[in-house]
Amino acid sequence: MEKNRNTIILIAIFAVILWGVISVVNTVRKTTGDLVAPVNVLNTQAAGIFNTTPTVFPDPVTIVNEVQSLARLETIQYSLEKVVTAETGSEELRFLFGDKLLFVAHGEVIAGIDLAKLNEEDLTLRSGTLYVSLPEVEIFTATLNNEKSYVYDRETGLLSKGNLDLETLARQAAEEAILAAALEDGILEQAEVNAADFLESFFHSLGYPEVVLEFSDEN
C-alpha cells in the first residue's frame, strides 16, 4: 500500500515538472518570435532600400567590342547599268584588222564603314553624352554581276581573229564606269547618313540616351 502511494506521488511530481518545462518552452518561443519579427521587418525594409535596380553603363572597351563585332557595316548598295564600247585597230583599217564590241554591264557598288578601325580612344563619355569618332565611309566593293552582264554586239575586221583580251578590258572599264557613276551620284554621302542613323540607334540600345557621332573628313 505504501509502495503504491509513493509511486503515485512520483508520477504526480513528474507531471508537474513536465508541465513546467512545456510552459517555459512555450514562453521562450513566444518571446523569441516577438523579438525576431521586428528584425525580419527591418531586414525586409533594408533590402528594399539597398537592393534597388542599378543603372549600368558599359565601359568604352565593351562598346568597342560590341561595335567591332559588326565588322564592315554596309549601309548602302547601288545597282547600276552601263554600256561600254571597247575597240582596237586604227579607224582607217578597222574594217580589215579592227575589233569592236558593245558590252552591257550590270554592277553593284556597296559602301559603308569599317568598324574594325574603331579604337577605345575613339569613344569619350562627357557629362552623360557619348562622343564617338568614326572612321570615314568607304567603298567596299564595285563588282559586275556576271549573270546579267553580256556582250551585246561585236564586230571584227575581215582579216582579224579578234582580240582575246578585249572583253576583259571592257569588263574592267565597266567596273570603273559603274564606280564613277555611284560616286558622282553621292553614294558616300548617303552611306554616311545611313550609318549615322543606324549607329545612333545602336548606341541608344546600349544605354546611352545622348550620342554625338563625328565622322572623319578624309573624304
mmCIF file of C-alpha atoms in Angstrom:
data_model
loop_
_atom_site.group_PDB
_atom_site.id
_atom_site.type_symbol
_atom_site.label_atom_id
_atom_site.label_comp_id
_atom_site.label_asym_id
_atom_site.label_seq_id
_atom_site.Cartn_x
_atom_site.Cartn_y
_atom_site.Cartn_z
ATOM 1 C CA MET A 1 0.000 0.000 0.000
ATOM 2 C CA GLU A 2 2.792 2.328 0.977
ATOM 3 C CA LYS A 3 4.635 1.424 -2.203
ATOM 4 C CA ASN A 4 1.665 2.304 -4.433
ATOM 5 C CA ARG A 5 1.285 5.659 -2.731
ATOM 6 C CA ASN A 6 4.934 6.510 -3.331
ATOM 7 C CA THR A 7 4.543 5.591 -6.996
ATOM 8 C CA ILE A 8 1.545 7.881 -7.387
ATOM 9 C CA ILE A 9 3.439 10.740 -5.734
ATOM 10 C CA LEU A 10 6.389 10.298 -8.094
ATOM 11 C CA ILE A 11 4.086 10.292 -11.117
ATOM 12 C CA ALA A 12 2.432 13.491 -9.915
ATOM 13 C CA ILE A 13 5.777 15.195 -9.351
ATOM 14 C CA PHE A 14 6.956 14.174 -12.858
ATOM 15 C CA ALA A 15 3.761 15.513 -14.387
ATOM 16 C CA VAL A 16 4.222 18.841 -12.611
ATOM 17 C CA ILE A 17 7.833 19.076 -13.789
ATOM 18 C CA LEU A 18 6.834 18.184 -17.371
ATOM 19 C CA TRP A 19 4.096 20.812 -17.355
ATOM 20 C CA GLY A 20 6.563 23.361 -16.072
ATOM 21 C CA VAL A 21 9.085 22.567 -18.797
ATOM 22 C CA ILE A 22 6.446 22.807 -21.519
ATOM 23 C CA SER A 23 5.259 26.157 -20.160
ATOM 24 C CA VAL A 24 8.799 27.534 -20.098
ATOM 25 C CA VAL A 25 9.477 26.363 -23.668
ATOM 26 C CA ASN A 26 6.285 27.945 -24.984
ATOM 27 C CA THR A 27 7.095 31.204 -23.200
ATOM 28 C CA VAL A 28 10.596 31.269 -24.693
ATOM 29 C CA ARG A 29 9.248 30.562 -28.175
ATOM 30 C CA LYS A 30 6.724 33.372 -27.930
ATOM 31 C CA THR A 31 9.287 35.817 -26.616
ATOM 32 C CA THR A 32 11.790 34.876 -29.326
ATOM 33 C CA GLY A 33 9.150 35.244 -32.018
ATOM 34 C CA ASP A 34 8.206 38.705 -30.743
ATOM 35 C CA LEU A 35 11.856 39.738 -30.825
ATOM 36 C CA VAL A 36 12.633 38.268 -34.244
ATOM 37 C CA ALA A 37 9.578 39.689 -36.033
ATOM 38 C CA PRO A 38 10.747 43.341 -35.898
ATOM 39 C CA VAL A 39 14.202 42.249 -37.044
ATOM 40 C CA ASN A 40 12.698 40.479 -40.066
ATOM 41 C CA VAL A 41 10.686 43.580 -40.903
ATOM 42 C CA LEU A 42 13.819 45.715 -40.676
ATOM 43 C CA ASN A 43 15.718 43.280 -42.906
ATOM 44 C CA THR A 44 12.949 43.405 -45.492
ATOM 45 C CA GLN A 45 12.879 47.203 -45.427
ATOM 46 C CA ALA A 46 16.661 47.392 -45.674
ATOM 47 C CA ALA A 47 16.619 45.047 -48.648
ATOM 48 C CA GLY A 48 14.088 47.290 -50.329
ATOM 49 C CA ILE A 49 16.303 50.326 -49.760
ATOM 50 C CA PHE A 50 19.692 48.912 -50.670
ATOM 51 C CA ASN A 51 18.697 46.420 -53.375
ATOM 52 C CA THR A 52 17.236 48.930 -55.842
ATOM 53 C CA THR A 53 17.767 48.221 -59.549
ATOM 54 C CA PRO A 54 21.145 49.750 -60.527
ATOM 55 C CA THR A 55 21.803 51.826 -63.655
ATOM 56 C CA VAL A 56 24.721 50.325 -65.559
ATOM 57 C CA PHE A 57 26.715 51.994 -68.355
ATOM 58 C CA PRO A 58 29.009 49.824 -70.491
ATOM 59 C CA ASP A 59 32.631 50.886 -70.296
ATOM 60 C CA PRO A 60 34.330 52.047 -73.528
ATOM 61 C CA VAL A 61 36.157 48.745 -74.021
ATOM 62 C CA THR A 62 32.860 46.873 -74.003
ATOM 63 C CA ILE A 63 31.438 49.296 -76.535
ATOM 64 C CA VAL A 64 34.382 48.830 -78.843
ATOM 65 C CA ASN A 65 33.984 45.066 -78.682
ATOM 66 C CA GLU A 66 30.293 45.365 -79.462
ATOM 67 C CA VAL A 67 30.886 47.664 -82.402
ATOM 68 C CA GLN A 68 33.797 45.713 -83.826
ATOM 69 C CA SER A 69 31.625 42.612 -83.862
ATOM 70 C CA LEU A 70 29.623 44.349 -86.606
ATOM 71 C CA ALA A 71 32.835 44.439 -88.705
ATOM 72 C CA ARG A 72 32.089 46.121 -92.023
ATOM 73 C CA LEU A 73 28.822 47.981 -91.696
ATOM 74 C CA GLU A 74 27.339 48.066 -95.196
ATOM 75 C CA THR A 75 24.908 50.970 -95.223
ATOM 76 C CA ILE A 76 24.071 51.380 -98.910
ATOM 77 C CA GLN A 77 24.114 49.395 -102.146
ATOM 78 C CA TYR A 78 23.807 50.771 -105.652
ATOM 79 C CA SER A 79 22.736 48.658 -108.625
ATOM 80 C CA LEU A 80 23.694 50.241 -111.937
ATOM 81 C CA GLU A 81 23.810 49.508 -115.651
ATOM 82 C CA LYS A 82 26.387 50.833 -118.098
ATOM 83 C CA VAL A 83 27.046 50.243 -121.798
ATOM 84 C CA VAL A 84 30.752 50.199 -122.610
ATOM 85 C CA THR A 85 32.383 50.253 -126.031
ATOM 86 C CA ALA A 86 35.787 48.616 -126.439
ATOM 87 C CA GLU A 87 37.721 48.552 -129.696
ATOM 88 C CA THR A 88 41.159 48.021 -131.202
ATOM 89 C CA GLY A 89 42.778 48.999 -134.507
ATOM 90 C CA SER A 90 43.033 52.299 -136.279
ATOM 91 C CA GLU A 91 39.897 53.813 -137.714
ATOM 92 C CA GLU A 92 41.242 53.666 -141.273
ATOM 93 C CA LEU A 93 41.991 49.920 -141.155
ATOM 94 C CA ARG A 94 39.282 48.835 -138.755
ATOM 95 C CA PHE A 95 37.297 47.075 -141.487
ATOM 96 C CA LEU A 96 40.338 44.842 -142.043
ATOM 97 C CA PHE A 97 42.054 44.447 -138.668
ATOM 98 C CA GLY A 98 39.739 46.082 -136.185
ATOM 99 C CA ASP A 99 37.798 44.538 -133.302
ATOM 100 C CA LYS A 100 34.914 46.306 -131.591
ATOM 101 C CA LEU A 101 32.331 45.213 -129.037
ATOM 102 C CA LEU A 102 29.479 46.683 -127.061
ATOM 103 C CA PHE A 103 29.335 45.399 -123.502
ATOM 104 C CA VAL A 104 26.229 45.794 -121.335
ATOM 105 C CA ALA A 105 27.365 45.828 -117.723
ATOM 106 C CA HIS A 106 25.218 45.335 -114.647
ATOM 107 C CA GLY A 107 27.069 46.036 -111.429
ATOM 108 C CA GLU A 108 26.748 46.708 -107.738
ATOM 109 C CA VAL A 109 28.571 49.212 -105.549
ATOM 110 C CA ILE A 110 28.484 48.774 -101.763
ATOM 111 C CA ALA A 111 29.633 51.434 -99.300
ATOM 112 C CA GLY A 112 29.747 51.765 -95.533
ATOM 113 C CA ILE A 113 32.063 51.932 -92.525
ATOM 114 C CA ASP A 114 34.764 49.512 -91.427
ATOM 115 C CA LEU A 115 34.068 49.421 -87.682
ATOM 116 C CA ALA A 116 37.108 47.235 -87.060
ATOM 117 C CA LYS A 117 39.079 50.501 -87.294
ATOM 118 C CA LEU A 118 37.298 51.847 -84.208
ATOM 119 C CA ASN A 119 39.542 52.060 -81.123
ATOM 120 C CA GLU A 120 38.928 52.635 -77.425
ATOM 121 C CA GLU A 121 40.228 56.201 -77.609
ATOM 122 C CA ASP A 122 37.601 56.973 -80.257
ATOM 123 C CA LEU A 123 34.871 56.884 -77.586
ATOM 124 C CA THR A 124 34.555 59.530 -74.885
ATOM 125 C CA LEU A 125 31.859 59.947 -72.239
ATOM 126 C CA ARG A 126 31.381 63.509 -71.008
ATOM 127 C CA SER A 127 28.511 64.696 -68.815
ATOM 128 C CA GLY A 128 26.372 61.731 -69.790
ATOM 129 C CA THR A 129 26.914 62.233 -73.528
ATOM 130 C CA LEU A 130 28.799 59.646 -75.572
ATOM 131 C CA TYR A 131 31.075 61.099 -78.255
ATOM 132 C CA VAL A 132 32.157 58.677 -80.985
ATOM 133 C CA SER A 133 34.816 59.456 -83.575
ATOM 134 C CA LEU A 134 34.041 57.208 -86.532
ATOM 135 C CA PRO A 135 36.266 56.172 -89.437
ATOM 136 C CA GLU A 136 35.464 57.576 -92.850
ATOM 137 C CA VAL A 137 32.870 55.904 -95.023
ATOM 138 C CA GLU A 138 34.358 53.968 -97.909
ATOM 139 C CA ILE A 139 33.586 51.856 -100.946
ATOM 140 C CA PHE A 140 33.696 48.184 -100.035
ATOM 141 C CA THR A 141 33.059 46.627 -103.427
ATOM 142 C CA ALA A 142 32.356 47.661 -107.005
ATOM 143 C CA THR A 143 31.730 44.498 -108.977
ATOM 144 C CA LEU A 144 29.917 43.283 -112.057
ATOM 145 C CA ASN A 145 27.027 40.895 -111.963
ATOM 146 C CA ASN A 146 28.293 38.263 -114.370
ATOM 147 C CA GLU A 147 24.876 36.679 -114.765
ATOM 148 C CA LYS A 148 23.366 39.928 -116.030
ATOM 149 C CA SER A 149 26.361 41.390 -117.899
ATOM 150 C CA TYR A 150 26.880 40.378 -121.504
ATOM 151 C CA VAL A 151 28.386 41.287 -124.886
ATOM 152 C CA TYR A 152 25.618 42.930 -126.869
ATOM 153 C CA ASP A 153 27.410 43.204 -130.204
ATOM 154 C CA ARG A 154 30.850 42.514 -131.653
ATOM 155 C CA GLU A 155 32.373 43.434 -134.997
ATOM 156 C CA THR A 156 35.699 42.133 -136.282
ATOM 157 C CA GLY A 157 37.636 43.139 -139.418
ATOM 158 C CA LEU A 158 37.868 40.879 -142.433
ATOM 159 C CA LEU A 159 41.404 39.819 -141.545
ATOM 160 C CA SER A 160 41.058 39.980 -137.755
ATOM 161 C CA LYS A 161 40.717 36.953 -135.484
ATOM 162 C CA GLY A 162 39.528 39.142 -132.657
ATOM 163 C CA ASN A 163 41.362 40.345 -129.590
ATOM 164 C CA LEU A 164 41.111 37.718 -126.860
ATOM 165 C CA ASP A 165 41.579 40.354 -124.147
ATOM 166 C CA LEU A 166 39.027 42.821 -125.469
ATOM 167 C CA GLU A 167 36.110 41.569 -123.372
ATOM 168 C CA THR A 168 38.299 41.550 -120.252
ATOM 169 C CA LEU A 169 39.276 45.149 -120.943
ATOM 170 C CA ALA A 170 35.615 46.020 -121.449
ATOM 171 C CA ARG A 171 34.704 44.473 -118.091
ATOM 172 C CA GLN A 172 37.438 46.418 -116.311
ATOM 173 C CA ALA A 173 36.299 49.651 -117.934
ATOM 174 C CA ALA A 174 32.705 48.850 -116.966
ATOM 175 C CA GLU A 175 33.626 48.394 -113.294
ATOM 176 C CA GLU A 176 35.414 51.741 -113.300
ATOM 177 C CA ALA A 177 32.454 53.414 -115.015
ATOM 178 C CA ILE A 178 29.969 51.965 -112.533
ATOM 179 C CA LEU A 179 32.080 53.090 -109.573
ATOM 180 C CA ALA A 180 32.464 56.581 -111.029
ATOM 181 C CA ALA A 181 28.707 56.841 -111.570
ATOM 182 C CA ALA A 182 27.981 55.803 -107.978
ATOM 183 C CA LEU A 183 30.465 58.326 -106.591
ATOM 184 C CA GLU A 184 29.029 61.071 -108.755
ATOM 185 C CA ASP A 185 25.556 60.223 -107.520
ATOM 186 C CA GLY A 186 26.661 60.704 -103.890
ATOM 187 C CA ILE A 187 26.902 57.146 -102.626
ATOM 188 C CA LEU A 188 29.444 58.059 -99.921
ATOM 189 C CA GLU A 189 27.335 60.912 -98.581
ATOM 190 C CA GLN A 190 24.275 58.688 -98.376
ATOM 191 C CA ALA A 191 26.321 55.915 -96.773
ATOM 192 C CA GLU A 192 27.320 58.349 -94.026
ATOM 193 C CA VAL A 193 23.724 59.398 -93.388
ATOM 194 C CA ASN A 194 22.570 55.788 -93.173
ATOM 195 C CA ALA A 195 25.469 54.847 -90.899
ATOM 196 C CA ALA A 196 24.670 57.717 -88.535
ATOM 197 C CA ASP A 197 21.029 56.651 -88.269
ATOM 198 C CA PHE A 198 21.961 53.041 -87.556
ATOM 199 C CA LEU A 199 24.777 53.715 -85.076
ATOM 200 C CA GLU A 200 22.794 56.294 -83.129
ATOM 201 C CA SER A 201 20.069 53.717 -82.536
ATOM 202 C CA PHE A 202 22.717 51.109 -81.768
ATOM 203 C CA PHE A 203 24.365 53.172 -79.024
ATOM 204 C CA HIS A 204 20.974 54.112 -77.612
ATOM 205 C CA SER A 205 20.273 50.395 -77.248
ATOM 206 C CA LEU A 206 23.476 50.108 -75.190
ATOM 207 C CA GLY A 207 22.072 52.577 -72.673
ATOM 208 C CA TYR A 208 23.333 55.958 -73.875
ATOM 209 C CA PRO A 209 20.477 58.457 -74.374
ATOM 210 C CA GLU A 210 22.744 61.198 -75.751
ATOM 211 C CA VAL A 211 25.135 60.307 -78.593
ATOM 212 C CA VAL A 212 27.253 62.576 -80.792
ATOM 213 C CA LEU A 213 28.809 60.977 -83.881
ATOM 214 C CA GLU A 214 31.789 62.560 -85.583
ATOM 215 C CA PHE A 215 32.937 61.234 -88.960
ATOM 216 C CA SER A 216 36.417 61.533 -90.358
ATOM 217 C CA ASP A 217 36.558 64.227 -93.041
ATOM 218 C CA GLU A 218 39.162 62.464 -95.190
ATOM 219 C CA ASN A 219 36.574 62.089 -97.926
#
